[in-house]
Tab-separated table of C-alpha atoms in Angstrom:
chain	number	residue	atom	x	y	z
A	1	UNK	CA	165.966	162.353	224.460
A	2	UNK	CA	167.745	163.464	220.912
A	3	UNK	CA	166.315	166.700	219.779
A	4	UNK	CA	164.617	167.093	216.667
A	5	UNK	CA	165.538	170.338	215.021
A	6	UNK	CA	164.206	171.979	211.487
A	7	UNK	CA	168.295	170.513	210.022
A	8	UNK	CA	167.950	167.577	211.307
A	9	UNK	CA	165.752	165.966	208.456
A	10	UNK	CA	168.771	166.871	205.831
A	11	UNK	CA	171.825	165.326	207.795
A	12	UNK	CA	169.983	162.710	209.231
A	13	UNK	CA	169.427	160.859	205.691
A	14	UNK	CA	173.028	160.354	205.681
A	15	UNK	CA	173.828	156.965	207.763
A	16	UNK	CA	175.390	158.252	211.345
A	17	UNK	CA	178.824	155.601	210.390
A	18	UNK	CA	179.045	157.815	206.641
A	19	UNK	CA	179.492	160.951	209.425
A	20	UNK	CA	182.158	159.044	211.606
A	21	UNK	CA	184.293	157.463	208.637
A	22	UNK	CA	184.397	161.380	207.175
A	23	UNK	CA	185.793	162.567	210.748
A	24	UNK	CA	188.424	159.237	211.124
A	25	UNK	CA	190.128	160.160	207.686
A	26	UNK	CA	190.095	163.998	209.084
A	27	UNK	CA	191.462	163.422	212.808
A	28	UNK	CA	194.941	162.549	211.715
A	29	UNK	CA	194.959	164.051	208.724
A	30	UNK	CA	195.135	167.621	210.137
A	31	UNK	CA	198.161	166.872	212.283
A	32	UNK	CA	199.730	165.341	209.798
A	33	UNK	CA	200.181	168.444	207.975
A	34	UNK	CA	200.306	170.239	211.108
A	35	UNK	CA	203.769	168.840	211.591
A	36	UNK	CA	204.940	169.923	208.378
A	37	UNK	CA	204.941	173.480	209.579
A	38	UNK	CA	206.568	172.884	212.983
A	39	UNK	CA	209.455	173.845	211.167
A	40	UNK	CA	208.306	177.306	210.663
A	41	UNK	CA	205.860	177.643	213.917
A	42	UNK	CA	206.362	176.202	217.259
A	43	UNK	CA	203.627	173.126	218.327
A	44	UNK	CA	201.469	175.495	220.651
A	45	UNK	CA	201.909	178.345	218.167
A	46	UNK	CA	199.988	175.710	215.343
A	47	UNK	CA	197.253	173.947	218.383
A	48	UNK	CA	196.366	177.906	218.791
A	49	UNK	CA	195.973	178.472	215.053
A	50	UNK	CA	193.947	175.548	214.181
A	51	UNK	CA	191.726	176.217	217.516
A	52	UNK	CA	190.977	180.407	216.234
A	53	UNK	CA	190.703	179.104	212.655
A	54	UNK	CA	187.969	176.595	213.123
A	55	UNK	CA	186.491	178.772	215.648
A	56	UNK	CA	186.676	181.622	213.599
A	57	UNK	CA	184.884	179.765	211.043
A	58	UNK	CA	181.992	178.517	213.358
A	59	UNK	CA	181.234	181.691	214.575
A	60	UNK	CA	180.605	183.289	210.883
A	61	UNK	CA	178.535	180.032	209.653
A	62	UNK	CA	176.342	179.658	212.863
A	63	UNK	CA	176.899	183.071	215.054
A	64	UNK	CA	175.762	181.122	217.986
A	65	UNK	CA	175.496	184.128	220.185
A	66	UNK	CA	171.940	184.224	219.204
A	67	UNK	CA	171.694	180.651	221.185
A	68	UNK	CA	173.830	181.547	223.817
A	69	UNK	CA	171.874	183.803	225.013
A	70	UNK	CA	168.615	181.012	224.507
A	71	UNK	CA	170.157	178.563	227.113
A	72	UNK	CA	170.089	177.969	230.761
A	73	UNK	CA	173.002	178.250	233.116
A	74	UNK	CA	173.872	174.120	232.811
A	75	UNK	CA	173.915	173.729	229.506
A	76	UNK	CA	176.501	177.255	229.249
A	77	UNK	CA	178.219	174.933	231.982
A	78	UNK	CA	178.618	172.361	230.393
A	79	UNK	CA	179.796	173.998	227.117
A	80	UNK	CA	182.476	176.049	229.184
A	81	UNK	CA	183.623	172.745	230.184
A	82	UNK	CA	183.645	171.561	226.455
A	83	UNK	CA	185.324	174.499	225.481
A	84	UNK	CA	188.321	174.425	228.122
A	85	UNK	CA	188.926	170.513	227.196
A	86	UNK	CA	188.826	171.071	223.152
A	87	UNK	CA	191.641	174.179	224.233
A	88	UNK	CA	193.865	172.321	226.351
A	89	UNK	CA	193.352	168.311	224.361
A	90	UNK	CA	194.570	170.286	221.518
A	91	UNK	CA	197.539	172.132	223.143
A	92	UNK	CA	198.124	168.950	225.080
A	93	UNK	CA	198.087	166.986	221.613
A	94	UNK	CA	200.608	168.822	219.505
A	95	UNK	CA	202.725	168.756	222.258
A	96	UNK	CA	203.018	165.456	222.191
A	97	UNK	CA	203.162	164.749	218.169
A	98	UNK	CA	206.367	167.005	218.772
A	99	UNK	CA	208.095	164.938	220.724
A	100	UNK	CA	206.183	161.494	220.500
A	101	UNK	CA	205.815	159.365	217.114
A	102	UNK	CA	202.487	159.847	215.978
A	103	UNK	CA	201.551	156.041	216.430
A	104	UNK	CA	201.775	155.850	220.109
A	105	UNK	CA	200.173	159.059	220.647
A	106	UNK	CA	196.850	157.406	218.520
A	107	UNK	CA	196.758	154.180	220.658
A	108	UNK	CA	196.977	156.376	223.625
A	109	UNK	CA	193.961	158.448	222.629
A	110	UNK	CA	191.816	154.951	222.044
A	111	UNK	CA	192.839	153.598	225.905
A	112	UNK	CA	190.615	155.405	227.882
A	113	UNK	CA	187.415	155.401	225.671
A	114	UNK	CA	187.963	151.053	225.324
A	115	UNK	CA	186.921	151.958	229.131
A	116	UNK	CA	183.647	153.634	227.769
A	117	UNK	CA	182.929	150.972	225.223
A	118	UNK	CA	183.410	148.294	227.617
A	119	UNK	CA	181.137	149.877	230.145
A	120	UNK	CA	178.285	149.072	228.011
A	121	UNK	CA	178.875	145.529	226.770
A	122	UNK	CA	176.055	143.695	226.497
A	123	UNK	CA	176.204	140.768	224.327
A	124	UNK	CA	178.917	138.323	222.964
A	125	UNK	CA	179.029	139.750	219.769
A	126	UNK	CA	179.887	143.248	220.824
A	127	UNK	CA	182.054	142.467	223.463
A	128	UNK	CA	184.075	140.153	220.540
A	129	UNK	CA	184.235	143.093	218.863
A	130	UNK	CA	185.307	144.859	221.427
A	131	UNK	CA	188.387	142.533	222.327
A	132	UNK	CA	189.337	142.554	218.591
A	133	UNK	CA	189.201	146.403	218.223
A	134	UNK	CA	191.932	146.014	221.455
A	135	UNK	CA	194.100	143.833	219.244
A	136	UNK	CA	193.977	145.252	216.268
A	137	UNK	CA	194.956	148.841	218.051
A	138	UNK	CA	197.445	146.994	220.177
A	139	UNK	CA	199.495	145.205	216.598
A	140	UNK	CA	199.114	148.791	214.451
A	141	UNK	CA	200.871	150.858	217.186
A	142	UNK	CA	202.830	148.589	218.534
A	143	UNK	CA	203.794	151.002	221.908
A	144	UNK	CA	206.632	151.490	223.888
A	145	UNK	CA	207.957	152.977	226.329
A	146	UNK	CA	210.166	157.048	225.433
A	147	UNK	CA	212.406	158.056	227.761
A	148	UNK	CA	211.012	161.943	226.756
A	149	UNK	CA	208.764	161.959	229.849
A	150	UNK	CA	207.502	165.454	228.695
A	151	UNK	CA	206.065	163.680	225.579
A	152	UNK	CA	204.684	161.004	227.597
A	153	UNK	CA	202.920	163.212	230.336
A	154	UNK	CA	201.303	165.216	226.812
A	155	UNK	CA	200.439	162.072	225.420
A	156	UNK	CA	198.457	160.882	228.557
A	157	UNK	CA	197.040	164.103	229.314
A	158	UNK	CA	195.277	164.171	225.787
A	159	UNK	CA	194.426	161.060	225.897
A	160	UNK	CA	192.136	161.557	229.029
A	161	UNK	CA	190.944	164.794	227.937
A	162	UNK	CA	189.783	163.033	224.504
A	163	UNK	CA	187.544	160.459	226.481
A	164	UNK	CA	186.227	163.814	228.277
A	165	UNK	CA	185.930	165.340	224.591
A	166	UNK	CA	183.698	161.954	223.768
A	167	UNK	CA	181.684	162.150	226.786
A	168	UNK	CA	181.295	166.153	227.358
A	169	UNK	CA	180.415	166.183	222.995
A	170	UNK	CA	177.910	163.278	223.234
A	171	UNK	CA	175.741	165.623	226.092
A	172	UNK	CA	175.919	168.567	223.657
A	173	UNK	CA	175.236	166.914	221.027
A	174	UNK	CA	171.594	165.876	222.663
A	175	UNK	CA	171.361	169.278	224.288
A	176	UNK	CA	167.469	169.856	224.007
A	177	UNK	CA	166.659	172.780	221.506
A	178	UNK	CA	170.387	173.774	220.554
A	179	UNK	CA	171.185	172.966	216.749
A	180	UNK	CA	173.995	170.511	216.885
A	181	UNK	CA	177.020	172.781	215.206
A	182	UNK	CA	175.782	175.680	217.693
A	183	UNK	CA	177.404	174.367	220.636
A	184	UNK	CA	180.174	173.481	218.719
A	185	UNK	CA	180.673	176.453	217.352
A	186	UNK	CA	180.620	178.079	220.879
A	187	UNK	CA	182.508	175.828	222.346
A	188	UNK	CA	185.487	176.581	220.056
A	189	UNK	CA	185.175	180.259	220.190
A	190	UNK	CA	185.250	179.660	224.488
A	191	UNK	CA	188.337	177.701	223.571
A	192	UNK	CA	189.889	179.873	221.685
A	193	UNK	CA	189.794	182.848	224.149
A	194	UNK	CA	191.180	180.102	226.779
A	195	UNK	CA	194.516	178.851	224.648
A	196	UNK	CA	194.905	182.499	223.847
A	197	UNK	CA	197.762	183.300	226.343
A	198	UNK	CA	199.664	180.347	225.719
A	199	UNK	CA	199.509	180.036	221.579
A	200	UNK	CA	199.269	183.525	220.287
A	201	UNK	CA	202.932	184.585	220.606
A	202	UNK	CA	204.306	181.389	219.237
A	203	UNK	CA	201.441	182.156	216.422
A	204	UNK	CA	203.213	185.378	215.172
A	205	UNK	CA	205.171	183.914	212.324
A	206	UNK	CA	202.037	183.029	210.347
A	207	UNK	CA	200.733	186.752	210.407
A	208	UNK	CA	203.429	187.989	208.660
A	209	UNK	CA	203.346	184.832	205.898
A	210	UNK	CA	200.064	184.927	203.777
A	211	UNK	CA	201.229	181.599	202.602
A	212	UNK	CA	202.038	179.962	205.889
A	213	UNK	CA	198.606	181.856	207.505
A	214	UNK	CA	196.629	179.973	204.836
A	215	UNK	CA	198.563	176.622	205.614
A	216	UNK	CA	197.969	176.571	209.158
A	217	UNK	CA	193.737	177.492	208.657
A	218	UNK	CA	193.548	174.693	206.728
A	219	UNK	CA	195.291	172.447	209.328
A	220	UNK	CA	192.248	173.881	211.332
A	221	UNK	CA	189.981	172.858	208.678
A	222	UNK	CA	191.168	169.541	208.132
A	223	UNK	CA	191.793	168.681	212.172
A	224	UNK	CA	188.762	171.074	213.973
A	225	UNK	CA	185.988	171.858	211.510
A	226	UNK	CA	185.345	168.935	209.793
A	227	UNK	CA	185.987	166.328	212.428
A	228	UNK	CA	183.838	167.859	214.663
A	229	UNK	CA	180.834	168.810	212.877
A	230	UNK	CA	181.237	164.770	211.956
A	231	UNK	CA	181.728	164.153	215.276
A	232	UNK	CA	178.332	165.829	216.215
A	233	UNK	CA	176.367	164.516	213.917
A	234	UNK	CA	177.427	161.114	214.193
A	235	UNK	CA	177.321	161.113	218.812
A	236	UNK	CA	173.953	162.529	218.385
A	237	UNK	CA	172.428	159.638	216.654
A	238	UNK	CA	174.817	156.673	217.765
A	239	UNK	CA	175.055	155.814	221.415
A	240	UNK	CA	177.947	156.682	223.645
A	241	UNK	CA	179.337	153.105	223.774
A	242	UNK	CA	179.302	152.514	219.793
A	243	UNK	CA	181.013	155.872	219.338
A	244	UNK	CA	183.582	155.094	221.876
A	245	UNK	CA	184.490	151.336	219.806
A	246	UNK	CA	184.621	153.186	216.518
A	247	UNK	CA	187.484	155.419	217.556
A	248	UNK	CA	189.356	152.324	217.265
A	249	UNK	CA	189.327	153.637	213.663
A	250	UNK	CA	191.521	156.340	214.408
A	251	UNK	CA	194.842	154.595	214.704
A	252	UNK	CA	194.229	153.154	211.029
A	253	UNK	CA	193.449	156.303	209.601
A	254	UNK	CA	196.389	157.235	210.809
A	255	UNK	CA	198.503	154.595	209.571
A	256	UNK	CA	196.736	154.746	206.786
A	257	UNK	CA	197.104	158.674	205.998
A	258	UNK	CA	201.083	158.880	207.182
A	259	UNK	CA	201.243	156.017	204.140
A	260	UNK	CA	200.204	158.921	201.506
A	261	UNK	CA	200.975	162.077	203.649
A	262	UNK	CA	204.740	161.325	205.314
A	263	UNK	CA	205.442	158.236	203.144
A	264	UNK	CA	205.292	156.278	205.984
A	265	UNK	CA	205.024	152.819	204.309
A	266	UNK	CA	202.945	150.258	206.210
A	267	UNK	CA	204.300	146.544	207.304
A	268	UNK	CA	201.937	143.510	206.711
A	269	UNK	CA	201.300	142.735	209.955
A	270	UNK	CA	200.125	147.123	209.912
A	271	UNK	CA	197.772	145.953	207.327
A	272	UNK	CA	196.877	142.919	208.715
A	273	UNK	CA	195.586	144.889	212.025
A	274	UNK	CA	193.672	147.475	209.968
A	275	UNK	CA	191.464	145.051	208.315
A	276	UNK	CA	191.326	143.718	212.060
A	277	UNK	CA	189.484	146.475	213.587
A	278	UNK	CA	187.618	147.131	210.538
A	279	UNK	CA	185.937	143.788	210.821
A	280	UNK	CA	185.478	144.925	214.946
A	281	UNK	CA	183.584	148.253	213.838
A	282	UNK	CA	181.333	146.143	211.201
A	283	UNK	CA	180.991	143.288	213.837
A	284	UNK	CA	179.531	145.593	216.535
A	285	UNK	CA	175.891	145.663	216.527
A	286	UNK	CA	174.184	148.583	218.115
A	287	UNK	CA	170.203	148.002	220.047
A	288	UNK	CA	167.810	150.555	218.626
């Protein structure tokens, strides 16, 4: 059942897609600038910083300690388990956009949630839809095969732990009597403390740069914070299935954002498969 909380009456006049469109044009455009400053700060150095930035942030706006201590031992659980994904999916992912074009590293992210769309197929229409988002994703990335098996094994680890990020985030996000950005929020602090070890000491670069340190929190801004709230308060009003098709988004953001970020001109037949899983994501029809 999807809670009803006293903020729910405010973001819930905005249409659930406005929420999702906001957190497509934000996914990509994060990393995007994130891999401007690998030249100053290695990959897990910047997944750390964007992790303690946005959970930094989350824990002044909500301090969600005050509902951690409110909830019962599944629901802490199951935000642990949130937590360690969001930590290692986002270690996992720069990783990979270090070694891996950008491109293939999107279409690998959509793979394993066309497995959760597809699950719940239950018409013609949405299953057309479904088979066009596929195509679309499969003519914008267009991937193949690096011999940088490192990169590879990064790329498919995030990708998995995104369709966990889906899942695990649609359950909080209907968590009875927790405020949607709460778990959020302490679900980034928990990851945080867990990509601690491995980020901090490749981090050190930005505390001695003002300029650089303000850089990299607003690759956590753009990539963690806003995404996610989105993300929240789009799962907890759209069903699991719908969510997981509109991801096919993602990879056209992308194309669409390394076009005006990293000048990274699109081909007609780029443009032809953007406008293809658009019409997918309008096509679908979603049973109240």
């Amino acid at each position: 059942m999807v809670r009803r909380t006293k903020d729910a009456a405010i973001v819930d006049v905005v249409p659930a897609q406005t929420y999702f469109v906001v957190s497509a044009i934000f996914h990509y455009l994060g990393p995007a600038l994130a891999v401007l400053l690998f030249a100053r700060i290695e990959p897990l150095g910047v997944a750390w910083l964007r992790i303690a930035a946005a959970g930094t942030i989350f824990w002044l706006w909500r301090r969600p300690l005050r509902a951690w201590r409110t909830l019962d031992p599944a629901t802490r659980k199951l935000l642990a388990g949130w937590g360690a994904v969001l930590a290692v999916m986002n270690c996992s992912f720069y990783l990979a956009i270090d070694r891996v074009p950008l491109g293939t590293v999107a279409a690998a992210e959509f793979a394993p949630v066309i497995v959760l769309a597809a699950i719940a197929v239950r018409s013609l229409r949405n299953l057309l839809a479904l088979v066009l988002a596929v195509a679309g994703v499969y003519i914008l990335t267009d991937i193949r095969l690096s011999q940088d098996w490192i990169g590879l094994l990064c790329t498919a680890l995030n990708a998995l732990l995104f369709a966990a990020y889906v899942v695990l985030g649609h359950r909080v996000s209907r968590v009875d009597g927790l405020r949607r950005i709460d778990g959020l929020a302490l679900a980034m602090g928990i990851a945080t403390v867990i990509a601690l070890p491995v980020g901090v000491a490749q981090a050190k670069p930005a505390f001695s740069d003002l300029k650089l340190l303000a850089a990299a929190i607003g690759v956590g801004v753009c990539s963690s914070v806003i995404p996610y709230v989105s993300d929240q308060l789009a799962m907890a009003r759209l069903k699991r299935s719908t969510f997981a098709l509109m991801l096919a988004l993602l990879p056209a953001t992308a194309t669409a954002i390394g076009a005006v970020v990293l000048r990274q001109i699109p081909t007609l037949p780029e443009i032809a498969a953007v406008a293809i899983i658009v019409a997918a994501v309008a096509l679908h029809h979603e049973k109240t």
